[in-house]
CSV table of C-alpha atoms in Angstrom, one decimal:
chain,number,residue,atom,x,y,z
U,1,MET,CA,61.9,156.5,117.6
U,2,PRO,CA,63.0,152.8,117.6
U,3,LYS,CA,60.5,150.1,118.0
U,4,GLN,CA,60.2,148.5,121.4
U,5,PRO,CA,61.5,144.9,121.2
U,6,SER,CA,58.8,142.2,121.6
U,7,PHE,CA,59.0,139.1,123.7
U,8,PRO,CA,61.0,136.3,121.9
U,9,GLY,CA,58.1,133.8,122.2
U,10,LEU,CA,55.5,136.3,120.9
U,11,ARG,CA,57.8,137.4,118.1
U,12,ASP,CA,58.3,133.8,117.1
U,13,ALA,CA,54.6,133.1,117.2
U,14,MET,CA,53.9,136.0,114.8
U,15,LYS,CA,56.5,134.9,112.3
U,16,LYS,CA,54.9,133.9,109.0
U,17,LYS,CA,57.7,131.9,107.4
U,18,VAL,CA,59.3,128.7,108.6
U,19,THR,CA,63.0,128.7,107.8
U,20,ARG,CA,64.9,125.7,106.5
U,21,ARG,CA,66.7,125.4,109.8
U,22,GLU,CA,63.4,125.3,111.7
U,23,GLN,CA,62.0,122.7,109.3
U,24,PHE,CA,65.1,120.5,109.6
U,25,LEU,CA,65.1,120.6,113.4
U,26,ALA,CA,61.4,119.9,113.5
U,27,GLU,CA,61.9,116.8,111.3
U,28,MET,CA,64.8,115.5,113.3
U,29,ASP,CA,63.0,116.2,116.6
U,30,ALA,CA,60.3,113.9,115.4
U,31,VAL,CA,62.5,111.0,114.5
U,32,VAL,CA,65.2,110.9,117.1
U,33,PRO,CA,64.4,108.2,119.7
U,34,TRP,CA,64.8,110.5,122.6
U,35,SER,CA,63.6,108.3,125.4
U,36,ARG,CA,65.9,105.3,124.6
U,37,LEU,CA,68.9,107.5,124.0
U,38,LEU,CA,68.4,109.4,127.3
U,39,ALA,CA,68.0,106.1,129.1
U,40,LEU,CA,71.3,105.0,127.6
U,41,ILE,CA,73.3,108.0,128.8
U,42,GLU,CA,71.5,108.7,132.1
U,43,PRO,CA,73.5,106.1,134.2
U,44,HIS,CA,76.7,107.9,133.3
U,45,TYR,CA,75.5,111.5,133.7
U,46,PRO,CA,76.4,113.3,136.9
U,47,LYS,CA,73.7,113.8,139.5
U,48,ALA,CA,73.2,116.7,142.0
U,49,GLY,CA,75.4,116.1,145.1
U,50,PRO,CA,73.8,115.5,148.6
U,51,LYS,CA,75.4,118.7,149.8
U,52,GLY,CA,73.5,120.8,147.2
U,53,GLY,CA,75.5,123.1,145.0
U,54,ARG,CA,74.7,124.0,141.4
U,55,PRO,CA,72.8,121.1,139.7
U,56,PRO,CA,74.0,119.8,136.4
U,57,MET,CA,72.2,120.9,133.2
U,58,ALA,CA,69.3,118.8,132.2
U,59,LEU,CA,70.5,115.7,130.3
U,60,GLU,CA,68.1,116.1,127.4
U,61,THR,CA,69.3,119.7,126.9
U,62,MET,CA,72.9,118.5,126.7
U,63,VAL,CA,72.1,115.7,124.3
U,64,ARG,CA,70.1,118.1,122.1
U,65,ILE,CA,73.0,120.6,122.1
U,66,TYR,CA,75.5,117.8,121.2
U,67,PHE,CA,73.3,116.8,118.3
U,68,LEU,CA,73.2,120.5,117.1
U,69,GLN,CA,77.0,120.5,117.2
U,70,ASN,CA,77.1,117.5,114.9
U,71,TRP,CA,74.4,118.7,112.5
U,72,TYR,CA,75.9,122.2,112.1
U,73,ALA,CA,79.7,121.4,112.5
U,74,LEU,CA,80.0,123.6,115.6
U,75,SER,CA,83.0,123.7,117.9
U,76,ASP,CA,82.4,123.9,121.6
U,77,PRO,CA,82.8,127.7,121.8
U,78,MET,CA,80.7,128.2,118.6
U,79,ALA,CA,77.9,126.0,120.0
U,80,GLU,CA,77.7,128.3,123.0
U,81,GLU,CA,77.6,131.4,120.9
U,82,THR,CA,75.1,130.0,118.4
U,83,LEU,CA,72.7,129.2,121.3
U,84,TYR,CA,72.7,132.9,122.1
U,85,ASP,CA,72.2,133.9,118.5
U,86,SER,CA,69.6,131.4,117.3
U,87,GLU,CA,66.1,131.3,118.6
U,88,ALA,CA,65.4,128.1,116.6
U,89,MET,CA,68.4,126.3,118.2
U,90,ARG,CA,67.4,127.4,121.7
U,91,ARG,CA,63.9,126.2,121.2
U,92,PHE,CA,65.2,122.9,119.9
U,93,ALA,CA,67.4,122.6,123.0
U,94,GLY,CA,64.6,123.6,125.3
U,95,ILE,CA,66.2,126.8,126.5
U,96,GLU,CA,64.3,130.1,127.1
U,97,LEU,CA,66.7,133.0,126.9
U,98,GLY,CA,66.4,135.0,130.2
U,99,ASP,CA,64.8,132.1,132.1
U,100,ASP,CA,67.3,129.3,131.6
U,101,ARG,CA,71.0,129.3,131.8
U,102,ILE,CA,72.9,128.5,128.6
U,103,PRO,CA,75.7,125.9,129.1
U,104,ASP,CA,79.1,127.5,128.5
U,105,GLU,CA,81.7,125.9,126.2
U,106,THR,CA,83.4,124.0,129.1
U,107,THR,CA,80.1,122.3,130.0
U,108,ILE,CA,79.6,121.4,126.4
U,109,LEU,CA,83.1,120.1,126.1
U,110,ASN,CA,82.8,118.0,129.4
U,111,PHE,CA,79.6,116.4,128.1
U,112,ARG,CA,81.3,115.4,124.9
U,113,HIS,CA,84.2,113.9,126.9
U,114,LEU,CA,81.8,112.0,129.0
U,115,LEU,CA,80.3,110.4,125.9
U,116,GLU,CA,83.8,109.5,124.6
U,117,ARG,CA,85.0,108.2,128.0
U,118,HIS,CA,82.2,105.7,128.3
U,119,GLY,CA,82.0,104.7,124.7
U,120,LEU,CA,78.5,106.1,124.4
U,121,THR,CA,78.7,107.4,120.8
U,122,GLU,CA,79.2,103.8,119.6
U,123,ALA,CA,76.2,102.8,121.8
U,124,ILE,CA,74.1,105.7,120.3
U,125,PHE,CA,74.9,104.3,116.8
U,126,ALA,CA,73.9,100.8,117.9
U,127,ASP,CA,70.7,102.0,119.7
U,128,VAL,CA,69.6,104.1,116.7
U,129,ASN,CA,70.0,101.1,114.4
U,130,ALA,CA,68.1,99.0,116.9
U,131,HIS,CA,65.3,101.6,116.8
U,132,LEU,CA,65.3,101.5,113.0
U,133,ALA,CA,65.1,97.7,113.1
U,134,ASP,CA,62.2,97.9,115.4
U,135,LYS,CA,60.5,100.1,112.8
U,136,GLY,CA,61.2,97.5,110.2
U,137,ILE,CA,63.5,99.7,108.2
U,138,THR,CA,66.8,97.6,108.2
U,139,LEU,CA,66.4,94.3,106.3
U,140,ARG,CA,70.0,93.2,106.2
U,141,SER,CA,69.8,91.3,102.9
U,142,GLY,CA,73.0,92.6,101.3
U,143,THR,CA,75.8,94.9,102.3
U,144,LEU,CA,77.5,97.7,100.4
U,145,VAL,CA,81.0,98.4,101.5
U,146,ASP,CA,83.0,101.5,100.9
U,147,ALA,CA,85.4,104.1,102.6
U,148,THR,CA,85.9,107.8,102.5
U,149,ILE,CA,88.8,110.0,103.4
U,150,ILE,CA,88.2,112.6,106.1
U,151,ASP,CA,90.7,115.4,105.7
U,152,ALA,CA,92.7,116.6,108.7
U,153,PRO,CA,94.4,119.9,109.1
U,154,SER,CA,98.0,119.6,107.7
U,155,SER,CA,99.2,122.9,109.1
U,156,THR,CA,101.9,122.8,111.8
U,157,LYS,CA,100.9,126.3,113.1
U,158,ASN,CA,99.5,125.0,116.4
U,159,LYS,CA,100.5,124.5,120.0
U,160,ALA,CA,102.3,121.3,119.3
U,161,GLY,CA,104.1,122.6,116.2
U,162,ALA,CA,103.3,119.4,114.3
U,163,ARG,CA,100.7,117.7,112.3
U,164,ASP,CA,98.5,115.1,114.0
U,165,PRO,CA,100.7,112.1,114.4
U,166,GLU,CA,97.8,109.7,114.3
U,167,MET,CA,96.8,110.9,110.8
U,168,SER,CA,98.6,110.0,107.6
U,169,SER,CA,98.9,110.7,103.9
U,170,THR,CA,97.5,108.8,101.0
U,171,LYS,CA,97.3,109.2,97.2
U,172,LYS,CA,94.0,109.0,95.4
U,173,GLY,CA,94.2,109.4,91.7
U,174,ASN,CA,96.7,112.2,91.2
U,175,ASP,CA,95.9,114.0,94.5
U,176,TRP,CA,97.4,113.5,98.0
U,177,TYR,CA,95.3,113.7,101.1
U,178,PHE,CA,96.2,113.8,104.8
U,179,GLY,CA,93.8,112.5,107.4
U,180,MET,CA,91.8,109.4,108.3
U,181,LYS,CA,89.3,107.1,106.8
U,182,ALA,CA,85.7,106.1,107.7
U,183,HIS,CA,84.8,102.6,106.5
U,184,ILE,CA,81.2,101.7,106.4
U,185,GLY,CA,78.9,98.8,105.7
U,186,VAL,CA,75.5,99.9,104.3
U,187,ASP,CA,72.3,97.8,104.0
U,188,ALA,CA,71.7,97.3,100.3
U,189,ASP,CA,67.9,97.7,100.6
U,190,SER,CA,67.4,100.5,103.1
U,191,GLY,CA,70.6,102.5,102.7
U,192,VAL,CA,71.2,102.5,106.4
U,193,THR,CA,74.8,102.3,107.7
U,194,HIS,CA,74.8,99.3,109.9
U,195,SER,CA,78.6,99.1,110.6
U,196,LEU,CA,81.4,101.6,110.9
U,197,ASP,CA,85.2,101.4,111.4
U,198,THR,CA,87.9,104.0,111.2
U,199,SER,CA,91.6,104.0,110.3
U,200,THR,CA,94.4,106.2,109.4
U,201,ALA,CA,94.2,107.4,105.7
U,202,LYS,CA,97.1,105.3,104.4
U,203,LEU,CA,95.5,101.9,105.3
U,204,HIS,CA,94.2,100.3,102.2
U,205,ASP,CA,90.3,100.0,102.0
U,206,SER,CA,90.5,96.2,101.6
U,207,GLN,CA,92.3,95.8,105.0
U,208,VAL,CA,88.9,96.7,106.7
U,209,TRP,CA,86.4,94.1,105.6
U,210,ASP,CA,85.2,91.7,108.4
U,211,ALA,CA,84.3,94.6,110.7
U,212,LEU,CA,81.9,95.9,108.0
U,213,LEU,CA,79.8,92.7,107.5
U,214,HIS,CA,77.1,91.6,109.9
U,215,GLY,CA,77.4,87.9,108.8
U,216,GLU,CA,73.9,87.4,107.4
U,217,GLU,CA,74.5,88.9,104.0
U,218,THR,CA,73.2,87.2,100.9
U,219,SER,CA,75.3,89.5,98.8
U,220,VAL,CA,78.2,92.0,99.1
U,221,TRP,CA,78.8,95.0,96.8
U,222,ALA,CA,82.0,96.9,96.6
U,223,ASP,CA,84.5,98.6,94.2
U,224,LYS,CA,87.7,97.2,92.7
U,225,GLY,CA,89.7,98.1,95.8
U,226,TYR,CA,88.1,95.1,97.6
U,227,VAL,CA,89.0,92.4,95.0
U,228,SER,CA,90.2,89.3,96.8
U,229,ALA,CA,90.2,85.8,95.2
U,230,GLU,CA,90.3,84.2,98.7
U,231,ARG,CA,87.4,86.2,100.0
U,232,GLU,CA,85.4,85.6,96.8
U,233,ALA,CA,85.9,81.9,97.0
U,234,ALA,CA,84.8,81.7,100.6
U,235,PHE,CA,81.8,83.9,100.1
U,236,LYS,CA,80.5,82.2,97.0
U,237,ALA,CA,81.0,78.8,98.6
U,238,SER,CA,78.0,79.6,100.8
U,239,GLY,CA,75.8,80.3,97.7
U,240,LYS,CA,76.0,84.0,98.1
U,241,VAL,CA,76.5,86.8,95.5
U,242,TRP,CA,79.9,88.3,95.3
U,243,ALA,CA,79.3,91.6,93.6
U,244,VAL,CA,82.7,93.3,93.7
U,245,MET,CA,83.7,95.1,90.6
U,246,ARG,CA,85.9,93.2,88.2
U,247,LYS,CA,89.4,94.3,87.4
U,248,ALA,CA,91.0,94.1,84.0
U,249,PRO,CA,94.0,91.8,83.8
U,250,LYS,CA,97.3,93.6,83.8
U,251,GLY,CA,98.0,95.0,80.4
U,252,GLY,CA,94.7,93.8,79.1
U,253,GLN,CA,91.0,94.8,78.9
U,254,LEU,CA,87.9,93.8,80.6
U,255,HIS,CA,85.7,91.2,79.0
U,256,PRO,CA,82.4,92.7,77.7
U,257,LEU,CA,80.5,90.5,80.3
U,258,ASP,CA,82.6,91.9,83.1
U,259,GLU,CA,82.0,95.4,81.8
U,260,ARG,CA,78.3,94.8,81.9
U,261,ALA,CA,78.6,93.3,85.4
U,262,ASN,CA,80.5,96.4,86.6
U,263,ARG,CA,77.7,98.7,85.3
U,264,ILE,CA,75.1,96.7,87.2
U,265,ILE,CA,77.3,96.6,90.4
U,266,ALA,CA,77.9,100.4,90.1
U,267,MET,CA,74.2,101.1,89.9
U,268,VAL,CA,73.5,99.1,93.1
U,269,ARG,CA,76.4,100.3,95.1
U,270,ALA,CA,75.7,104.0,94.3
U,271,LYS,CA,73.5,103.9,97.4
U,272,VAL,CA,76.7,103.6,99.6
U,273,GLU,CA,77.5,107.2,98.7
U,274,HIS,CA,74.3,108.6,100.3
U,275,PRO,CA,75.6,108.4,104.0
U,276,PHE,CA,78.9,110.1,102.9
U,277,ARG,CA,76.9,112.8,101.2
U,278,VAL,CA,74.8,113.4,104.3
U,279,ILE,CA,77.8,113.5,106.6
U,280,LYS,CA,79.9,115.8,104.4
U,281,ARG,CA,77.4,118.0,102.6
U,282,GLN,CA,74.3,118.1,104.9
U,283,PHE,CA,76.2,118.1,108.2
U,284,GLY,CA,79.3,119.8,106.9
U,285,HIS,CA,81.8,117.3,108.3
U,286,VAL,CA,84.5,117.7,105.7
U,287,LYS,CA,87.5,117.9,108.1
U,288,THR,CA,88.4,116.2,111.4
U,289,ARG,CA,87.6,118.4,114.3
U,290,TYR,CA,89.9,116.9,117.0
U,291,ARG,CA,93.4,115.6,117.2
U,292,GLY,CA,93.9,111.8,117.3
U,293,LEU,CA,91.8,109.0,116.0
U,294,ALA,CA,89.8,108.2,119.1
U,295,LYS,CA,87.9,111.5,119.4
U,296,ASN,CA,87.2,111.6,115.7
U,297,ARG,CA,86.1,108.0,115.7
U,298,ALA,CA,83.7,108.8,118.5
U,299,GLN,CA,82.2,111.7,116.6
U,300,LEU,CA,81.8,109.6,113.5
U,301,PHE,CA,79.6,107.1,115.3
U,302,THR,CA,77.3,110.0,116.3
U,303,LEU,CA,77.3,111.5,112.8
U,304,PHE,CA,76.4,108.2,111.1
U,305,ALA,CA,73.7,107.5,113.7
U,306,LEU,CA,72.2,110.9,112.9
U,307,GLY,CA,72.8,110.4,109.2
U,308,ASN,CA,70.7,107.2,109.4
U,309,LEU,CA,67.8,109.0,111.0
U,310,PHE,CA,68.1,111.8,108.4
U,311,LEU,CA,68.0,109.3,105.5
U,312,THR,CA,65.0,107.4,106.9
U,313,ARG,CA,63.1,110.4,108.3
U,314,ARG,CA,60.3,110.2,105.7
U,315,ARG,CA,59.7,106.5,106.4
U,316,LEU,CA,59.8,107.0,110.2
U,317,VAL,CA,57.0,109.5,110.1
U,318,ALA,CA,54.9,107.8,107.4
C-alpha cells in the first residue's frame, strides 16, 4: 500500500539535508537589498483597479521570480513550470502550493517587459552598487576593463526565417562567433562591476572605453586590445597609472621590461574575469535569450547586479 503524502511544509521541516540550491537561495535572500529594490519598482507596478477585479501578484513575489529566472537561466514558460516542481523555489518566492496562485508565463513575461519599458534593470544595477557602496565595499581606486562575447542563436529555423539582425559575427583567434558583447568596468580592489555597456559582437573592444570609466580612477588595467597612445598620454598626464598590456612592435619582440610589466598587469586584471565567470558558469548565461540588443542589454544589467551581490555575499554578511 503506497504511503500517504505528507504536507509540503511538514515534509520540508523533516528533511535532514540542505541542498546546494537551498543554500544558494538562502545566501542570496540574505544579501539582496529587497526594500530598496521594491521601492524602486513599486511606482511603476500596476495597482488594483477601483472597480475591483483580480489584483496583481504581490510585487515582491514577481521580483523574486524574476531573479530566479536570471540565476537559473529560465525562460518564461520554464519559470512557471519550475515553480510547480521546486519547493525550494516556491519558498524563496513566498508561494505556498495550494494556498497561493502561481503566476503563469504571461504574467512573468509582462513583468519582465515592465522592467524593460521603464529602464528598471539599469536602475537595479545602479541601486545594488549604491547599496554596496553604503556597505563600504566599492572603493573605486582603479578600474579593470574587459569585454566578453555572448553567443546568439545562429539558426534560421525560426518564425522570422533569419538570424537576429542586431547581432553580428566576429573572429577571435581562429574561431568565429555570432552574437553581442558585454563591456564592463570592474573595481580593481573589490572586483565589483561598476559600469556596463553592450554592443554588437563585431565592434572592437577599444571602441567602448569612456562608458566604462567612472572618472575617479588612479589606474586603469586592460589587455592589448585597448592600446591607445592618445588615451595613454591623456591619462598619464594626470599622474595616473596606465596599466594596459604592452604590444610588441610589428615584426619585433617585446622588451624584457615590457614582458615583466605584462605579467604584473595580467595578475591584477585577472579579477575582471570573475564577473564573467559568475554570469556564464554560475548563472548559466552562455547565450542570448531574446532577439535584439535592447532586451538582452536589459537582462545583462540584472545579471551583473546579481553577480555583484554573489561575489560580495561573504563580506555583506560578515
